[in-house]
Short mmCIF file of C-alpha atoms in Angstrom, two decimals:
data_model
loop_
_atom_site.label_atom_id
_atom_site.label_comp_id
_atom_site.label_asym_id
_atom_site.label_seq_id
_atom_site.Cartn_x
_atom_site.Cartn_y
_atom_site.Cartn_z
CA UNK J 4 86.57 125.13 98.78
CA UNK J 5 88.68 123.29 96.24
CA UNK J 6 90.43 120.92 98.64
CA UNK J 7 89.95 117.19 99.08
CA UNK J 8 86.50 116.42 100.46
CA UNK J 9 85.51 113.30 102.37
CA UNK J 10 82.18 112.13 103.73
CA UNK J 11 80.82 111.10 106.02
CA UNK J 12 83.21 112.54 108.59
CA UNK J 13 82.06 110.09 111.21
CA UNK J 14 80.38 106.71 110.95
CA UNK J 15 79.32 104.45 113.78
CA UNK J 16 78.18 101.00 112.78
CA UNK J 17 77.57 97.59 114.24
CA UNK J 18 79.86 94.69 113.52
CA UNK J 19 78.86 92.87 110.37
CA UNK J 20 77.37 95.90 108.61
CA UNK J 21 78.71 97.39 105.39
CA UNK J 22 79.95 100.96 105.18
CA UNK J 23 80.99 103.19 102.29
CA UNK J 24 83.14 106.30 102.31
CA UNK J 25 83.39 108.85 99.53
CA UNK J 26 86.30 111.04 98.50
CA UNK J 27 86.25 113.96 96.08
CA UNK J 28 89.83 114.87 95.15
CA UNK J 29 91.16 118.20 93.93
CA UNK J 30 89.76 118.41 90.43
CA UNK J 31 92.99 118.58 88.44
CA UNK J 32 94.66 115.73 90.37
CA UNK J 33 94.71 112.40 88.56
CA UNK J 34 96.30 110.45 91.44
CA UNK J 35 94.12 109.43 94.38
CA UNK J 36 95.21 107.56 97.49
CA UNK J 37 93.49 105.93 100.46
CA UNK J 38 95.27 105.59 103.80
CA UNK J 39 94.19 104.15 107.14
CA UNK J 40 95.25 105.61 110.46
CA UNK J 41 94.75 103.92 113.80
CA UNK J 42 95.21 105.56 117.19
CA UNK J 43 98.80 106.51 117.87
CA UNK J 44 100.04 105.45 114.46
CA UNK J 45 101.00 107.15 111.24
CA UNK J 46 98.85 106.77 108.13
CA UNK J 47 99.26 103.42 106.37
CA UNK J 48 98.87 103.10 102.61
CA UNK J 49 95.84 101.14 101.42
CA UNK J 50 95.43 101.73 97.70
CA UNK J 51 96.14 104.09 94.82
CA UNK J 52 94.39 105.16 91.63
CA UNK J 53 95.73 106.82 88.55
CA UNK J 54 92.63 108.20 86.85
CA UNK J 55 90.12 105.31 87.01
CA UNK J 56 92.72 102.55 87.22
CA UNK J 57 93.51 101.01 90.58
CA UNK J 58 97.25 100.43 90.25
CA UNK J 59 98.31 99.25 93.68
CA UNK J 60 96.73 97.64 96.71
CA UNK J 61 98.33 97.07 100.09
CA UNK J 62 98.24 93.73 101.87
CA UNK J 63 96.26 95.64 104.51
CA UNK J 64 93.37 95.73 102.04
CA UNK J 65 91.62 92.45 102.74
CA UNK J 66 88.96 91.02 100.44
CA UNK J 67 86.31 92.76 102.56
CA UNK J 68 87.60 96.08 101.29
CA UNK J 69 86.92 97.42 97.81
CA UNK J 70 87.71 100.77 96.28
CA UNK J 71 86.56 102.29 93.04
CA UNK J 72 87.10 105.47 91.11
CA UNK J 73 84.61 105.49 88.25
CA UNK J 74 85.40 107.99 85.49
CA UNK J 75 88.55 109.02 87.31
CA UNK J 76 86.80 111.56 89.49
CA UNK J 77 85.48 110.76 93.00
CA UNK J 78 86.36 107.52 94.73
CA UNK J 79 84.54 105.21 97.13
CA UNK J 80 85.95 102.85 99.73
CA UNK J 81 83.57 100.11 100.85
CA UNK J 82 84.10 97.82 103.80
CA UNK J 83 81.87 94.75 103.93
CA UNK J 84 81.07 92.77 107.07
CA UNK J 85 82.85 95.27 109.30
CA UNK J 86 84.90 94.05 112.24
CA UNK J 87 85.97 95.95 115.36
CA UNK J 88 89.52 95.98 114.02
CA UNK J 89 88.33 98.13 111.13
CA UNK J 90 87.78 101.04 113.51
CA UNK J 91 90.14 103.75 112.27
CA UNK J 92 90.38 107.05 110.46
CA UNK J 93 90.26 106.58 106.68
CA UNK J 94 92.15 109.32 104.88
CA UNK J 95 91.92 110.22 101.22
CA UNK J 96 94.61 112.21 99.43
CA UNK J 97 95.30 113.36 95.90
CA UNK J 98 98.02 114.92 93.80
CA UNK J 99 99.27 115.35 90.29
CA UNK J 100 101.92 113.03 88.94
CA UNK J 101 105.40 112.87 90.42
CA UNK J 102 106.91 112.44 93.88
CA UNK J 103 105.52 115.61 95.44
CA UNK J 104 103.30 116.10 98.42
CA UNK J 105 99.89 114.60 98.95
CA UNK J 106 96.91 116.81 99.70
CA UNK J 107 94.74 115.20 102.36
CA UNK J 108 91.07 115.41 103.17
CA UNK J 109 89.70 115.73 106.70
CA UNK J 110 89.24 111.98 106.99
CA UNK J 111 86.33 109.66 107.75
CA UNK J 112 86.37 108.16 111.22
CA UNK J 113 84.83 104.71 111.51
CA UNK J 114 83.77 103.19 114.81
CA UNK J 115 82.62 99.57 114.75
CA UNK J 116 80.68 98.48 117.83
CA UNK D 3 113.13 100.03 101.09
CA UNK D 4 112.65 103.66 101.98
CA UNK D 5 111.38 104.39 105.47
CA UNK D 6 111.40 107.02 108.20
CA UNK D 7 111.88 106.74 111.93
CA UNK D 8 110.65 109.39 114.31
CA UNK D 9 112.54 109.44 117.58
CA UNK D 10 110.27 110.17 120.51
CA UNK D 11 106.55 109.53 120.39
CA UNK D 12 105.88 112.46 122.73
CA UNK D 13 107.73 115.76 123.14
CA UNK D 14 106.76 118.35 125.74
CA UNK D 15 108.06 121.93 125.70
CA UNK D 16 107.24 125.17 127.42
CA UNK D 17 105.70 128.04 125.50
CA UNK D 18 108.52 130.09 123.97
CA UNK D 19 111.03 127.22 124.08
CA UNK D 20 112.77 125.60 121.13
CA UNK D 21 110.89 122.81 119.39
CA UNK D 22 112.96 119.92 117.99
CA UNK D 23 111.26 116.89 116.47
CA UNK D 24 113.57 114.20 115.13
CA UNK D 25 113.25 112.20 111.92
CA UNK D 26 115.76 109.82 110.35
CA UNK D 27 115.23 108.31 106.94
CA UNK D 28 116.44 105.26 105.10
CA UNK D 29 116.67 105.52 101.33
CA UNK D 30 118.84 104.06 98.61
CA UNK D 31 118.11 107.00 96.32
CA UNK D 32 117.93 110.76 96.95
CA UNK D 33 114.73 111.10 98.94
CA UNK D 34 111.83 113.50 98.88
CA UNK D 35 110.97 114.21 102.50
CA UNK D 36 107.98 115.86 104.13
CA UNK D 37 106.68 117.02 107.49
CA UNK D 38 102.94 117.06 108.08
CA UNK D 39 100.94 118.30 111.07
CA UNK D 40 97.65 116.81 112.28
CA UNK D 41 95.27 118.46 114.72
CA UNK D 42 92.72 116.28 116.57
CA UNK D 43 90.10 114.70 114.31
CA UNK D 44 91.48 116.42 111.24
CA UNK D 45 93.44 115.42 108.17
CA UNK D 46 97.12 116.06 107.55
CA UNK D 47 98.43 119.48 106.56
CA UNK D 48 101.78 119.92 104.86
CA UNK D 49 104.29 121.91 106.91
CA UNK D 50 107.27 121.71 104.55
CA UNK D 51 109.02 119.52 102.00
CA UNK D 52 112.54 118.72 100.80
CA UNK D 53 112.86 117.99 97.09
CA UNK D 54 116.65 118.03 96.56
CA UNK D 55 116.98 121.79 96.28
CA UNK D 56 118.09 123.82 99.33
CA UNK D 57 118.99 121.68 102.33
CA UNK D 58 117.40 124.14 104.78
CA UNK D 59 113.70 124.20 104.14
CA UNK D 60 111.33 126.77 105.56
CA UNK D 61 107.70 125.95 106.06
CA UNK D 62 104.52 127.39 107.45
CA UNK D 63 103.96 128.63 111.01
CA UNK D 64 107.66 129.35 111.56
CA UNK D 65 108.85 125.74 111.21
CA UNK D 66 111.94 124.72 109.32
CA UNK D 67 113.88 121.52 108.70
CA UNK D 68 117.40 120.74 107.59
CA UNK D 69 118.26 117.82 105.32
CA UNK D 70 121.55 116.25 106.42
CA UNK D 71 122.63 113.48 104.10
CA UNK D 72 125.61 112.45 106.24
CA UNK D 73 123.30 111.88 109.21
CA UNK D 74 120.29 110.68 107.16
CA UNK D 75 118.22 113.14 109.14
CA UNK D 76 115.47 115.66 108.50
CA UNK D 77 114.72 117.15 111.91
CA UNK D 78 111.97 119.73 112.36
CA UNK D 79 112.60 122.84 114.43
CA UNK D 80 110.88 126.01 115.55
CA UNK D 81 112.73 128.63 117.63
CA UNK D 82 109.83 129.52 119.90
CA UNK D 83 106.86 127.26 120.62
CA UNK D 84 103.33 128.61 120.68
CA UNK D 85 100.34 127.02 122.33
CA UNK D 86 98.75 126.58 118.91
CA UNK D 87 101.65 124.29 117.87
CA UNK D 88 100.29 121.50 120.06
CA UNK D 89 99.47 118.71 117.60
CA UNK D 90 100.83 115.48 116.15
CA UNK D 91 103.65 115.72 113.64
CA UNK D 92 104.50 113.15 110.99
CA UNK D 93 107.63 112.77 108.93
CA UNK D 94 107.21 111.07 105.55
CA UNK D 95 109.33 109.91 102.62
CA UNK D 96 108.18 109.60 99.02
CA UNK D 97 108.69 106.05 97.82
CA UNK D 98 108.68 104.96 94.20
CA UNK D 99 106.50 101.85 93.96
CA UNK D 100 106.57 100.96 90.30
CA UNK D 101 106.29 102.83 87.01
CA UNK D 102 105.53 106.47 87.64
CA UNK D 103 103.81 105.80 90.95
CA UNK D 104 105.01 107.36 94.17
CA UNK D 105 103.43 106.97 97.58
CA UNK D 106 104.25 108.46 100.95
CA UNK D 107 105.47 106.27 103.79
CA UNK D 108 104.94 107.86 107.19
CA UNK D 109 106.63 107.62 110.54
CA UNK D 110 104.62 106.79 113.64
CA UNK D 111 104.30 110.42 114.62
CA UNK D 112 105.39 112.65 117.48
CA UNK D 113 102.83 114.27 119.74
CA UNK D 114 103.91 117.78 120.69
CA UNK D 115 102.58 119.23 123.93
CA UNK D 116 103.14 122.92 124.72
CA UNK D 117 102.94 123.93 128.37
CA UNK D 118 102.04 127.49 129.40
#
């Protein structure tokens, strides 16, 4: 399978714990995006990488959130000191340059108790 | 700023009936527009896209959408609904956000229910 891969698919954690999600994009795509989706809402942009450079961050991305893309390949999204409001589906997507479509992974669902 | 508005958070149709999901966009430049489908606990799958070529765009699973500049609309249709079409549908616009970066801005989604 050469699509976008995300893991874990599901994560249940207690408030205050740290969690990390991983995304492996389509190999020839140099653009990688993270989105957050809460129940009944459309995906909301969090951050974007071009190769290893993080070029844009949304105001939704508080200082408890950090994303990396070392070597311009896979990416990680870490949430520190999780809060119940962080419960959501975290979607990763990738594409080549330009305004075309994004290719999404299956998502990582976070539940904070 | 570019944005999309989906009219109707929930649409219910009978199997075999016409499906019409509405999307209006706001853009100061010619937009790139997309429809995605999402099944429960899954990611988003592209149904179709408009990239300034033909105004009537055909996608997967028998869906199509027509770009109407005068109405700033990009409504999604399917002549005959199937039970497997039950899902959430999202309209999105590609937004330039600096340099060569583009990101997608999504509507809030429309949940399609298909009744037997």
